[in-house]
Coordinates of C-alpha atoms and ligand atoms in Angstrom, one line a residue:
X1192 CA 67.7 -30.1 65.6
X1193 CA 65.5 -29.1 62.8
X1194 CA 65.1 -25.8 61.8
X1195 CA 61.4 -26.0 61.6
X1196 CA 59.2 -28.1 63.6
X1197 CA 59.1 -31.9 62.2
X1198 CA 55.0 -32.8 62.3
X1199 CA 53.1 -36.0 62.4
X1200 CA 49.5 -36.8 62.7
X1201 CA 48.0 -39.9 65.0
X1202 CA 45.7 -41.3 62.9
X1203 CA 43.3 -44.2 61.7
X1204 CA 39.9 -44.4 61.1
X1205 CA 38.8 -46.4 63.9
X1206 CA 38.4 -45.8 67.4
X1207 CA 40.3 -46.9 70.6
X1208 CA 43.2 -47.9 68.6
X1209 CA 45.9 -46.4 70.8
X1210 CA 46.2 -42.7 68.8
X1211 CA 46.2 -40.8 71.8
X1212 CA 48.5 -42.9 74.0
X1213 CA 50.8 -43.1 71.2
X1214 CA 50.6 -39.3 71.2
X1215 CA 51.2 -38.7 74.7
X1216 CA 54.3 -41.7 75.0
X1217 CA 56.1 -40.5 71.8
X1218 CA 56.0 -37.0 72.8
X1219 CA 57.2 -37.7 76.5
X1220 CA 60.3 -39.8 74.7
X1221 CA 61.2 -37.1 72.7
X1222 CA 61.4 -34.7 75.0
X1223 CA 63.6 -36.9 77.2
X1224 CA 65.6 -37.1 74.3
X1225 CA 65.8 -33.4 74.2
X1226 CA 63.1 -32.3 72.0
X1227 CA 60.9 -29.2 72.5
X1228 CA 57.2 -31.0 71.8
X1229 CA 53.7 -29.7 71.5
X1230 CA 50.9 -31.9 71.5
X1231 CA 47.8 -30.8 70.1
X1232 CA 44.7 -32.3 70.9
X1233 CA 42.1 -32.2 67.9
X1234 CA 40.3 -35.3 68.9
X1235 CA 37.2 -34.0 70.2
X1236 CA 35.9 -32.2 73.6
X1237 CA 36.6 -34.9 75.7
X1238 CA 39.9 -33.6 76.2
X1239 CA 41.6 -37.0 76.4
X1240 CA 45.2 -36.0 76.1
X1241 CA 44.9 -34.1 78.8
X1242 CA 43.3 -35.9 80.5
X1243 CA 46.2 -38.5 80.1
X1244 CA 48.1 -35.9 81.6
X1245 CA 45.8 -35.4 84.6
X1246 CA 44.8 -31.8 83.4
X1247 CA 41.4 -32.4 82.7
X1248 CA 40.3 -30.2 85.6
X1249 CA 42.2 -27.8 84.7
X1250 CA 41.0 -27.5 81.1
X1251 CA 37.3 -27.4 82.9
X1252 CA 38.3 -24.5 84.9
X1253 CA 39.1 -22.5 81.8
X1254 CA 36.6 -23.8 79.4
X1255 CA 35.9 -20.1 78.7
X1256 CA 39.8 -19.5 78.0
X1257 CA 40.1 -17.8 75.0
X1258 CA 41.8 -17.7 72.6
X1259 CA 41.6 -21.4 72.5
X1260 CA 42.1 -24.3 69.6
X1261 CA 38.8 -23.2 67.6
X1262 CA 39.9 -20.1 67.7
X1263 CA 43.0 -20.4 65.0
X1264 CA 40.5 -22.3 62.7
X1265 CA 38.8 -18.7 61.9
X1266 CA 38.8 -16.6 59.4
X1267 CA 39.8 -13.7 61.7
X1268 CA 42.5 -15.2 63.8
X1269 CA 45.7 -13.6 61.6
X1270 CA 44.1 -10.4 63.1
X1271 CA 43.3 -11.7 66.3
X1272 CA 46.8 -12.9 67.2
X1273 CA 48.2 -9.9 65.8
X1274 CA 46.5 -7.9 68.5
X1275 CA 47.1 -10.2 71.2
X1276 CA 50.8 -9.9 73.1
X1277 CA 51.1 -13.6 73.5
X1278 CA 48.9 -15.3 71.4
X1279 CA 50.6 -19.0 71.2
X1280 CA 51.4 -18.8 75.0
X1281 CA 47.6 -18.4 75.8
X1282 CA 46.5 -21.5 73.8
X1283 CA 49.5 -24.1 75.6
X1284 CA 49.3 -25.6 78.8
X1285 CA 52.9 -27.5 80.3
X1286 CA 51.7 -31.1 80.6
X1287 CA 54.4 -31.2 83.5
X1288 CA 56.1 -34.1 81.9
X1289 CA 57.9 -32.1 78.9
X1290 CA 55.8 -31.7 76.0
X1291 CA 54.0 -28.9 76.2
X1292 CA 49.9 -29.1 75.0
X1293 CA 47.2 -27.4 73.7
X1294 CA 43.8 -29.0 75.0
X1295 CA 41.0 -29.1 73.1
X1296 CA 37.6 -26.8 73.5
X1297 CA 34.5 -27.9 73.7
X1298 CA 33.7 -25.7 70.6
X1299 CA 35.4 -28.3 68.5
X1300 CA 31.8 -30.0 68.2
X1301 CA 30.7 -27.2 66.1
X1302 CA 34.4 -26.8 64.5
X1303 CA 33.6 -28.9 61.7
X1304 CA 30.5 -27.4 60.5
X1305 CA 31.9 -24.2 60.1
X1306 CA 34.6 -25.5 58.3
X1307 CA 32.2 -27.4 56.1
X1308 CA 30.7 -24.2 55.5
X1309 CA 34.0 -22.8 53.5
X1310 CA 33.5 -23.7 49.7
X1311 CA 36.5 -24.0 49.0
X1312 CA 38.4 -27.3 49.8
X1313 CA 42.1 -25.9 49.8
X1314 CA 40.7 -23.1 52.3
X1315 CA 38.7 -25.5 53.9
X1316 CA 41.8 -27.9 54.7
X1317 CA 44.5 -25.5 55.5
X1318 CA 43.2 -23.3 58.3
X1319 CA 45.7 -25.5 61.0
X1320 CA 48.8 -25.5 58.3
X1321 CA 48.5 -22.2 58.4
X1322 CA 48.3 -21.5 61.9
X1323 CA 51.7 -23.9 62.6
X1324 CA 53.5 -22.4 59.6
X1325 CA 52.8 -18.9 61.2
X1326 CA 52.7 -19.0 64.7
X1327 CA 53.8 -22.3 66.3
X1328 CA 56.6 -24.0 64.1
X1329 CA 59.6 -21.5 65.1
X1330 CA 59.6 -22.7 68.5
X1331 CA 59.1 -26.5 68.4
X1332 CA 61.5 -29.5 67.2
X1333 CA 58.4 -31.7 66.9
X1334 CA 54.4 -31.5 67.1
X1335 CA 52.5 -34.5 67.3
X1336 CA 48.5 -33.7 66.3
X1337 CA 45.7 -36.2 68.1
X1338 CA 43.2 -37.0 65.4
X1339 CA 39.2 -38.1 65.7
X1340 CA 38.8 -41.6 65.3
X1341 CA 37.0 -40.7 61.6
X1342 CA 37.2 -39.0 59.0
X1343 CA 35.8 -35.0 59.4
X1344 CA 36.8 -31.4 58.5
X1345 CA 38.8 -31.3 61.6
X1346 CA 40.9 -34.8 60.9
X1347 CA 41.8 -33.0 57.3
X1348 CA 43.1 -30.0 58.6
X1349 CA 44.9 -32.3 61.1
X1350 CA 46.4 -34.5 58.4
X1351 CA 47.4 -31.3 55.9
X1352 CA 48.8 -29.8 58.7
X1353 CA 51.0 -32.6 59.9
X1354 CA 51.9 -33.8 56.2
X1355 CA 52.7 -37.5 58.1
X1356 CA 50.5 -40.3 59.5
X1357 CA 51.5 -42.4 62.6
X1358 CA 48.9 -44.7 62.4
X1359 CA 48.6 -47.4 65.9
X1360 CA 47.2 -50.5 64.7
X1361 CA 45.3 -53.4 66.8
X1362 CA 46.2 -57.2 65.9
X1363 CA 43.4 -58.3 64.8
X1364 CA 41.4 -59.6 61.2
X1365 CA 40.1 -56.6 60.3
X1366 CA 42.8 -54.4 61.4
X1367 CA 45.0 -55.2 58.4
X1368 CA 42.1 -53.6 56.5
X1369 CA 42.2 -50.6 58.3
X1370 CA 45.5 -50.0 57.6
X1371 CA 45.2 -50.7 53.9
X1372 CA 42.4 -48.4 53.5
X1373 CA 44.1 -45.3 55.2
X1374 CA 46.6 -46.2 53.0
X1375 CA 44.3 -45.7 49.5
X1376 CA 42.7 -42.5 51.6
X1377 CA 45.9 -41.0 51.3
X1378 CA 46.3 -41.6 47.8
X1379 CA 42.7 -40.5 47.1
X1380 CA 43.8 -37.2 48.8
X1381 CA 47.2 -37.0 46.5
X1382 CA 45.3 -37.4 43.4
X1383 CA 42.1 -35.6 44.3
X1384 CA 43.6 -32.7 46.4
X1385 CA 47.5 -32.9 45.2
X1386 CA 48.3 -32.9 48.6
X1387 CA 50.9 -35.7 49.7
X1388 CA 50.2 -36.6 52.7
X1389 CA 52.9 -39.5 54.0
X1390 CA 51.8 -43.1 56.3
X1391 CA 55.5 -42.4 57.8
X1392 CA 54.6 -45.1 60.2
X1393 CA 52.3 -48.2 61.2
X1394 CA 52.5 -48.8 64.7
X1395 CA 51.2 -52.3 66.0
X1396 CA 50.0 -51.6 69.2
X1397 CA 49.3 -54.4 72.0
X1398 CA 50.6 -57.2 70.5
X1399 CA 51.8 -60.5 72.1
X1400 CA 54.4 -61.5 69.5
X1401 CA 55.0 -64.7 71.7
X1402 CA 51.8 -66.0 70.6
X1403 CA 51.0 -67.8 67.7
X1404 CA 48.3 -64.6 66.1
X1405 CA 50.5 -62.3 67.4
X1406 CA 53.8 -63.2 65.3
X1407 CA 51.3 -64.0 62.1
X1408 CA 50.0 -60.7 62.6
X1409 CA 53.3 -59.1 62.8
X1410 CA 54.8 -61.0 60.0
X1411 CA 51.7 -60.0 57.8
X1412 CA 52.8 -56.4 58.5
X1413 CA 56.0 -56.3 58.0
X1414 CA 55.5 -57.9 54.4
X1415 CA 52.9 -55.2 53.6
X1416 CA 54.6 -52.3 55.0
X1417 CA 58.4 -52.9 54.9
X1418 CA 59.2 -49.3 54.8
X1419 CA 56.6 -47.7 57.7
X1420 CA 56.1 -50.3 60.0
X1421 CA 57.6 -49.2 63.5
X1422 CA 60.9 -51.3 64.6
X1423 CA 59.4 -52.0 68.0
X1424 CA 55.7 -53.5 68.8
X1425 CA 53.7 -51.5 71.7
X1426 CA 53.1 -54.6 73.9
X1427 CA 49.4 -54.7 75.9
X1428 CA 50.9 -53.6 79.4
X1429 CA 47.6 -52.6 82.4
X1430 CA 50.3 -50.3 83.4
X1431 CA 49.2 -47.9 80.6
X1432 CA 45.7 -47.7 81.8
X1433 CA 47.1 -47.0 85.5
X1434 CA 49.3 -44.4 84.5
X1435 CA 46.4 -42.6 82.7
X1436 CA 44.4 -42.8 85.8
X1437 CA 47.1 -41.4 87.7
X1438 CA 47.0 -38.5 85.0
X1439 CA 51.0 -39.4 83.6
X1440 CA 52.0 -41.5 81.0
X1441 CA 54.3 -44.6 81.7
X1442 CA 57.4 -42.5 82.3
X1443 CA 55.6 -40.6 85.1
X1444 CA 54.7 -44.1 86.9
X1445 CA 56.9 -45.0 90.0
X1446 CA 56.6 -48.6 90.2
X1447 CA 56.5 -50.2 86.7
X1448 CA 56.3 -54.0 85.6
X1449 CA 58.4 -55.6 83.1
X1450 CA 55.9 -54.8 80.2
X1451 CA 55.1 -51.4 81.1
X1452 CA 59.6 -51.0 80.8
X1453 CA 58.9 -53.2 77.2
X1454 CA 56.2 -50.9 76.2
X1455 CA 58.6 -47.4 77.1
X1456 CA 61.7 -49.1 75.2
X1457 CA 59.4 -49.3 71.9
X1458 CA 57.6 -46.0 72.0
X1459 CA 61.2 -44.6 72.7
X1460 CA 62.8 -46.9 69.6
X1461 CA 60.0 -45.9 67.6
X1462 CA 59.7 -42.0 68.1
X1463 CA 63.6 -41.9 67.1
X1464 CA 62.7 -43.6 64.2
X1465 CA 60.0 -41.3 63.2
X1466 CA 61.5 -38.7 63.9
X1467 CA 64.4 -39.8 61.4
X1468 CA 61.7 -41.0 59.1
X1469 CA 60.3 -36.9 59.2
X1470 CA 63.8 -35.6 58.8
X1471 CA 65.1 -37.6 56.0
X1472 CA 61.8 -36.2 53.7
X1473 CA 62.1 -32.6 54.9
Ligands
ATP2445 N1 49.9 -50.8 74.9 C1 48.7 -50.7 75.6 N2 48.5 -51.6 76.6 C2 47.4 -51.6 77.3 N3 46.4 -50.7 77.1 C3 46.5 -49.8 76.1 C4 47.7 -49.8 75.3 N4 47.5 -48.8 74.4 C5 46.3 -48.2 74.6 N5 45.7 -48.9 75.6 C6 44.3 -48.6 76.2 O1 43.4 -48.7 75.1 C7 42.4 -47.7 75.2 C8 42.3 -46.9 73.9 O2 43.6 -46.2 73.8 P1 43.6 -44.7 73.2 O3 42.6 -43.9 74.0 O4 45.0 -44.3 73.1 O5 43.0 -45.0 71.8 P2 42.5 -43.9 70.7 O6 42.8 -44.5 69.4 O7 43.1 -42.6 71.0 O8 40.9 -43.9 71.0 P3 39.8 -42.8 70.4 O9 39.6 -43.2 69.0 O10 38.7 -43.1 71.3 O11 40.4 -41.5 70.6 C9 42.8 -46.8 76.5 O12 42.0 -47.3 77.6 C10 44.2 -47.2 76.7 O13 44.6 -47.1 78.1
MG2446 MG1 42.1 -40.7 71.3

Protein backbone atom coordinates (compact mmCIF):
# COMPACT_ATOMS: atom_id res chain seq x y z
CA UNK A 1 0.00 0.00 0.00
CA UNK A 2 1.09 3.49 -0.62
CA UNK A 3 2.43 5.50 1.94
CA UNK A 4 0.30 8.41 1.09
CA UNK A 5 -3.08 8.40 -0.21
CA UNK A 6 -3.08 7.87 -4.22
CA UNK A 7 -5.86 10.61 -5.63
CA UNK A 8 -7.91 10.91 -8.65
CA UNK A 9 -10.53 13.32 -9.82
CA UNK A 10 -13.90 12.23 -11.85
CA UNK A 11 -14.12 14.63 -14.27
CA UNK A 12 -15.34 16.07 -17.72
CA UNK A 13 -17.03 18.95 -18.62
CA UNK A 14 -20.34 17.61 -19.43
CA UNK A 15 -23.11 16.38 -17.51
CA UNK A 16 -24.58 12.81 -16.91
CA UNK A 17 -21.55 11.26 -18.24
CA UNK A 18 -21.20 8.50 -15.64
CA UNK A 19 -18.57 10.69 -13.05
CA UNK A 20 -20.38 9.83 -10.18
CA UNK A 21 -21.19 6.11 -10.76
CA UNK A 22 -17.68 5.70 -11.84
CA UNK A 23 -16.83 7.21 -8.41
CA UNK A 24 -18.95 5.18 -6.35
CA UNK A 25 -18.05 1.50 -8.44
CA UNK A 26 -14.26 2.17 -8.45
CA UNK A 27 -14.20 3.01 -4.92
CA UNK A 28 -16.45 -0.15 -3.79
CA UNK A 29 -13.71 -2.34 -6.08
CA UNK A 30 -11.07 -1.06 -4.33
CA UNK A 31 -11.96 -1.56 -1.18
CA UNK A 32 -12.84 -5.17 -1.96
CA UNK A 33 -9.54 -5.27 -3.03
CA UNK A 34 -8.39 -4.13 0.27
CA UNK A 35 -8.13 -0.51 -0.02
CA UNK A 36 -9.00 2.07 2.65
CA UNK A 37 -11.27 4.65 0.24
CA UNK A 38 -12.85 8.04 0.83
CA UNK A 39 -15.07 9.50 -1.56
CA UNK A 40 -15.59 13.00 -1.60
CA UNK A 41 -18.50 14.45 -3.08
CA UNK A 42 -17.80 18.04 -4.52
CA UNK A 43 -20.39 17.90 -7.19
CA UNK A 44 -22.92 20.04 -5.91
CA UNK A 45 -25.89 19.99 -3.02
CA UNK A 46 -27.71 17.42 -4.56
CA UNK A 47 -25.73 15.04 -2.71
CA UNK A 48 -25.67 12.40 -5.48
CA UNK A 49 -23.04 10.12 -4.19
CA UNK A 50 -24.73 9.59 -1.42
CA UNK A 51 -27.50 9.38 -2.54
CA UNK A 52 -26.06 6.35 -4.63
CA UNK A 53 -25.39 5.04 -1.39
CA UNK A 54 -28.93 5.42 -0.04
CA UNK A 55 -27.75 8.13 2.58
CA UNK A 56 -29.40 10.94 1.26
CA UNK A 57 -31.72 11.08 4.29
CA UNK A 58 -29.24 10.92 6.36
CA UNK A 59 -27.20 13.78 4.92
CA UNK A 60 -30.78 15.79 5.27
CA UNK A 61 -30.98 15.01 8.83
CA UNK A 62 -27.66 16.72 9.46
CA UNK A 63 -27.69 19.50 6.96
CA UNK A 64 -26.63 21.65 9.89
CA UNK A 65 -23.62 19.15 10.72
CA UNK A 66 -20.73 21.12 11.08
CA UNK A 67 -17.88 20.99 10.36
CA UNK A 68 -18.86 19.91 6.96
CA UNK A 69 -17.15 20.01 3.25
CA UNK A 70 -17.33 23.94 2.97
CA UNK A 71 -16.00 24.20 5.95
CA UNK A 72 -12.12 23.03 4.98
CA UNK A 73 -12.38 25.47 1.98
CA UNK A 74 -11.95 28.50 4.66
CA UNK A 75 -9.51 30.56 5.56
CA UNK A 76 -9.92 29.63 9.19
CA UNK A 77 -10.18 25.86 9.10
CA UNK A 78 -6.25 25.11 10.13
CA UNK A 79 -7.50 26.69 13.42
CA UNK A 80 -10.74 25.27 13.43
CA UNK A 81 -9.56 21.60 13.20
CA UNK A 82 -6.97 22.27 15.51
CA UNK A 83 -9.53 22.99 18.18
CA UNK A 84 -11.72 20.25 17.34
CA UNK A 85 -10.88 16.54 18.94
CA UNK A 86 -11.89 14.77 15.75
CA UNK A 87 -12.08 16.99 13.01
CA UNK A 88 -11.82 14.42 9.91
CA UNK A 89 -14.10 11.91 11.73
CA UNK A 90 -16.96 14.56 11.87
CA UNK A 91 -16.95 15.39 8.10
CA UNK A 92 -17.02 11.18 6.96
CA UNK A 93 -19.96 9.22 6.88
CA UNK A 94 -19.37 4.95 6.24
CA UNK A 95 -21.20 4.41 3.03
CA UNK A 96 -21.82 0.73 4.48
CA UNK A 97 -20.33 -0.70 1.51
CA UNK A 98 -16.41 0.07 2.27
CA UNK A 99 -15.49 3.37 1.14
CA UNK A 100 -15.93 5.67 3.52
CA UNK A 101 -17.64 9.42 2.29
CA UNK A 102 -17.87 12.77 2.88
CA UNK A 103 -21.30 14.26 1.48
CA UNK A 104 -21.61 17.30 0.23
CA UNK A 105 -23.39 20.60 1.97
CA UNK A 106 -25.71 22.52 0.65
CA UNK A 107 -23.33 25.52 1.22
CA UNK A 108 -21.35 24.40 -1.75
CA UNK A 109 -23.70 26.75 -3.86
CA UNK A 110 -22.14 29.70 -2.44
CA UNK A 111 -18.57 27.78 -2.13
CA UNK A 112 -17.45 29.01 -5.33
CA UNK A 113 -18.13 32.62 -4.89
CA UNK A 114 -16.14 32.88 -1.97
CA UNK A 115 -13.41 31.20 -3.56
CA UNK A 116 -13.76 33.59 -6.43
CA UNK A 117 -13.35 36.16 -4.10
CA UNK A 118 -9.51 35.12 -3.16
CA UNK A 119 -7.20 37.13 -5.56
CA UNK A 120 -4.93 35.02 -5.70
CA UNK A 121 -5.20 31.97 -8.13
CA UNK A 122 -2.63 29.59 -6.32
CA UNK A 123 -4.58 30.38 -3.02
CA UNK A 124 -7.59 30.27 -4.77
CA UNK A 125 -6.95 26.57 -6.14
CA UNK A 126 -5.37 24.95 -3.27
CA UNK A 127 -7.61 25.28 -0.36
CA UNK A 128 -8.78 21.20 -0.83
CA UNK A 129 -4.79 20.16 -1.56
CA UNK A 130 -4.19 21.51 1.47
CA UNK A 131 -6.82 20.14 3.46
CA UNK A 132 -5.85 16.25 2.11
CA UNK A 133 -2.17 16.89 2.51
CA UNK A 134 -2.87 17.87 6.20
CA UNK A 135 -5.69 16.10 7.48
CA UNK A 136 -6.98 13.28 5.30
CA UNK A 137 -4.05 11.58 3.26
CA UNK A 138 -2.31 9.63 6.37
CA UNK A 139 -5.25 7.45 6.74
CA UNK A 140 -6.35 6.59 3.17
CA UNK A 141 -4.79 4.25 0.25
CA UNK A 142 -7.00 6.01 -2.28
CA UNK A 143 -9.53 9.12 -2.56
CA UNK A 144 -11.58 9.41 -5.38
CA UNK A 145 -13.07 13.40 -5.63
CA UNK A 146 -16.74 13.73 -7.57
CA UNK A 147 -16.42 16.82 -9.74
CA UNK A 148 -19.37 19.31 -11.16
CA UNK A 149 -20.22 18.61 -14.52
CA UNK A 150 -18.27 22.27 -15.53
CA UNK A 151 -15.80 24.00 -15.03
CA UNK A 152 -15.90 26.35 -11.44
CA UNK A 153 -13.76 27.35 -8.45
CA UNK A 154 -14.81 24.25 -6.80
CA UNK A 155 -13.86 21.66 -9.99
CA UNK A 156 -10.21 23.48 -9.64
CA UNK A 157 -9.57 22.84 -6.23
CA UNK A 158 -10.96 19.32 -7.01
CA UNK A 159 -8.59 18.77 -9.98
CA UNK A 160 -5.35 20.38 -7.94
CA UNK A 161 -6.12 18.42 -5.21
CA UNK A 162 -6.40 15.07 -7.00
CA UNK A 163 -3.46 15.87 -9.42
CA UNK A 164 -5.23 12.95 -11.85
CA UNK A 165 -8.35 12.91 -14.17
CA UNK A 166 -10.61 9.82 -14.59
CA UNK A 167 -12.67 11.15 -17.07
CA UNK A 168 -16.16 8.63 -18.15
CA UNK A 169 -16.82 9.19 -21.60
CA UNK A 170 -20.30 8.60 -23.70
CA UNK A 171 -20.07 6.95 -27.33
CA UNK A 172 -21.16 9.37 -29.18
CA UNK A 173 -20.06 12.27 -32.12
CA UNK A 174 -19.36 14.80 -29.91
CA UNK A 175 -18.00 12.91 -27.15
CA UNK A 176 -14.57 12.52 -28.74
CA UNK A 177 -14.57 16.24 -28.50
CA UNK A 178 -15.10 16.33 -25.05
CA UNK A 179 -12.44 14.38 -24.34
CA UNK A 180 -9.95 16.25 -26.55
CA UNK A 181 -10.85 19.48 -24.99
CA UNK A 182 -10.28 18.31 -21.25
CA UNK A 183 -7.28 17.22 -22.66
CA UNK A 184 -5.99 20.94 -23.97
CA UNK A 185 -7.74 22.32 -20.50
CA UNK A 186 -5.18 20.47 -18.76
CA UNK A 187 -2.45 21.75 -20.72
CA UNK A 188 -3.77 25.34 -20.48
CA UNK A 189 -3.62 24.80 -16.67
CA UNK A 190 0.22 23.38 -16.98
CA UNK A 191 1.31 26.31 -18.85
CA UNK A 192 -0.83 28.97 -17.33
CA UNK A 193 -0.76 27.73 -13.66
CA UNK A 194 2.41 25.28 -13.78
CA UNK A 195 0.32 22.90 -12.27
CA UNK A 196 0.37 19.31 -14.02
CA UNK A 197 -2.53 17.99 -13.60
CA UNK A 198 -2.57 14.19 -15.39
CA UNK A 199 -5.90 12.59 -17.76
CA UNK A 200 -4.59 9.15 -16.02
CA UNK A 201 -7.61 7.68 -17.59
CA UNK A 202 -10.49 7.84 -20.29
CA UNK A 203 -13.14 5.67 -19.38
CA UNK A 204 -15.82 4.79 -22.15
CA UNK A 205 -18.80 4.30 -20.36
CA UNK A 206 -22.06 2.41 -21.82
CA UNK A 207 -20.84 1.18 -24.77
CA UNK A 208 -22.11 -1.73 -26.94
CA UNK A 209 -18.87 -2.82 -28.58
CA UNK A 210 -20.96 -5.53 -30.47
CA UNK A 211 -22.35 -2.93 -32.51
CA UNK A 212 -21.06 -1.48 -35.49
CA UNK A 213 -20.76 2.61 -33.62
CA UNK A 214 -19.78 1.04 -30.69
CA UNK A 215 -16.51 -0.76 -31.88
CA UNK A 216 -15.75 2.52 -34.32
CA UNK A 217 -16.13 4.50 -31.32
CA UNK A 218 -13.88 2.38 -29.36
CA UNK A 219 -11.29 1.98 -31.97
CA UNK A 220 -11.23 5.83 -32.39
CA UNK A 221 -10.27 5.94 -28.68
CA UNK A 222 -7.90 3.65 -28.39
CA UNK A 223 -5.86 5.34 -31.38
CA UNK A 224 -6.15 8.78 -29.69
CA UNK A 225 -5.51 7.74 -26.24
CA UNK A 226 -3.26 4.63 -26.25
CA UNK A 227 -1.78 5.34 -22.94
CA UNK A 228 -5.14 6.50 -20.66
CA UNK A 229 -7.77 4.74 -22.13
CA UNK A 230 -9.29 2.17 -19.50
CA UNK A 231 -8.66 -1.76 -20.49
CA UNK A 232 -12.28 -2.50 -19.95
CA UNK A 233 -15.51 -0.55 -21.46
CA UNK A 234 -18.38 0.19 -18.76
CA UNK A 235 -21.16 -1.57 -20.69
CA UNK A 236 -24.99 0.29 -20.47
CA UNK A 237 -26.45 -2.33 -17.84
CA UNK A 238 -30.48 -0.91 -16.21
CA UNK A 239 -29.00 -2.72 -13.29
CA UNK A 240 -26.94 0.43 -12.44
CA UNK A 241 -29.92 2.56 -12.23
CA UNK A 242 -31.71 -0.12 -9.90
CA UNK A 243 -28.94 -0.46 -7.63
CA UNK A 244 -28.93 3.37 -7.25
CA UNK A 245 -32.52 3.25 -6.42
CA UNK A 246 -31.98 0.73 -3.99
CA UNK A 247 -29.24 3.20 -2.49
CA UNK A 248 -26.02 0.51 -3.37
CA UNK A 249 -23.94 0.29 -6.16
CA UNK A 250 -23.87 -2.98 -8.29
CA UNK A 251 -21.90 -4.90 -5.77
CA UNK A 252 -24.62 -4.27 -3.17
CA UNK A 253 -27.43 -5.73 -5.67
CA UNK A 254 -28.58 -9.36 -4.91
CA UNK A 255 -29.84 -10.56 -8.06
CA UNK A 256 -27.67 -9.26 -10.97
CA UNK A 257 -27.91 -9.82 -14.95
CA UNK A 258 -25.16 -10.76 -17.06
CA UNK A 259 -24.25 -7.10 -17.96
CA UNK A 260 -24.60 -5.70 -14.58
CA UNK A 261 -21.55 -8.95 -13.70
CA UNK A 262 -19.84 -7.37 -17.30
CA UNK A 263 -20.08 -3.85 -16.01
CA UNK A 264 -18.46 -4.95 -12.18
CA UNK A 265 -15.59 -6.98 -14.00
CA UNK A 266 -14.54 -3.58 -15.89
CA UNK A 267 -14.87 -1.09 -13.12
CA UNK A 268 -12.86 -3.76 -11.11
CA UNK A 269 -10.14 -4.22 -14.17
CA UNK A 270 -10.06 -0.64 -14.54
CA UNK A 271 -9.73 0.70 -10.85
CA UNK A 272 -6.54 -1.80 -10.61
CA UNK A 273 -5.34 -0.18 -13.41
CA UNK A 274 -5.59 3.27 -12.19
CA UNK A 275 -4.58 2.61 -9.33
CA UNK A 276 -1.23 1.23 -10.98
CA UNK A 277 -1.41 4.11 -13.37
CA UNK A 278 -1.34 6.67 -9.83
CA UNK A 279 1.44 4.60 -8.32
CA UNK A 280 3.84 4.28 -11.13
CA UNK A 281 3.94 8.53 -11.22
CA UNK A 282 4.10 8.93 -7.50
N1 LIG B 1 -22.94 1.81 -17.32
C1 LIG B 1 -24.16 2.35 -17.15
N2 LIG B 1 -25.27 1.68 -17.55
C2 LIG B 1 -26.51 2.21 -17.39
N3 LIG B 1 -26.74 3.41 -16.86
C3 LIG B 1 -25.68 4.14 -16.44
C4 LIG B 1 -24.34 3.65 -16.55
N4 LIG B 1 -23.51 4.60 -16.05
C5 LIG B 1 -24.29 5.61 -15.64
N5 LIG B 1 -25.59 5.36 -15.87
C6 LIG B 1 -26.76 6.22 -15.58
O1 LIG B 1 -26.56 7.46 -16.25
C7 LIG B 1 -27.00 8.53 -15.44
C8 LIG B 1 -25.86 9.53 -15.26
O2 LIG B 1 -24.81 8.91 -14.52
P1 LIG B 1 -24.01 9.72 -13.40
O3 LIG B 1 -24.96 10.35 -12.46
O4 LIG B 1 -22.98 8.82 -12.86
O5 LIG B 1 -23.34 10.83 -14.33
P2 LIG B 1 -22.58 12.16 -13.88
O6 LIG B 1 -21.55 12.42 -14.90
O7 LIG B 1 -22.14 12.03 -12.47
O8 LIG B 1 -23.75 13.24 -13.98
P3 LIG B 1 -23.74 14.75 -13.41
O9 LIG B 1 -22.91 15.55 -14.35
O10 LIG B 1 -25.20 15.11 -13.42
O11 LIG B 1 -23.16 14.69 -12.03
C9 LIG B 1 -27.49 7.92 -14.12
O12 LIG B 1 -28.88 7.81 -14.16
C10 LIG B 1 -26.86 6.55 -14.10
O13 LIG B 1 -27.67 5.63 -13.44
MG1 LIG C 1 -22.49 13.27 -10.83
Amino acid sequence: MPDSALRAATFLDKGGVGKTTATAHIGVALDRHGYDVLLLDLAGKQGDLAKHFGLWEDVQAGEDRWPNITTVFQDQWEKIAEKLPTPVDDLIMPTGEGPDLIPAHESLDGLDATLGNIDDAAERYSRLDEFLTEDVADDYDVILLDLPGSTSNIAYNGLWAAGHVVAPVRPGPFEAGQAEQLRQDLETIRNEQGVSIELVMVLLNEVDERTKAGKTYLEEFQTEYPDSLAPTQIPSSQDVQNAQMNGGTLFALERRSKTADRAIEAYETDAEVLVDRLGAEE
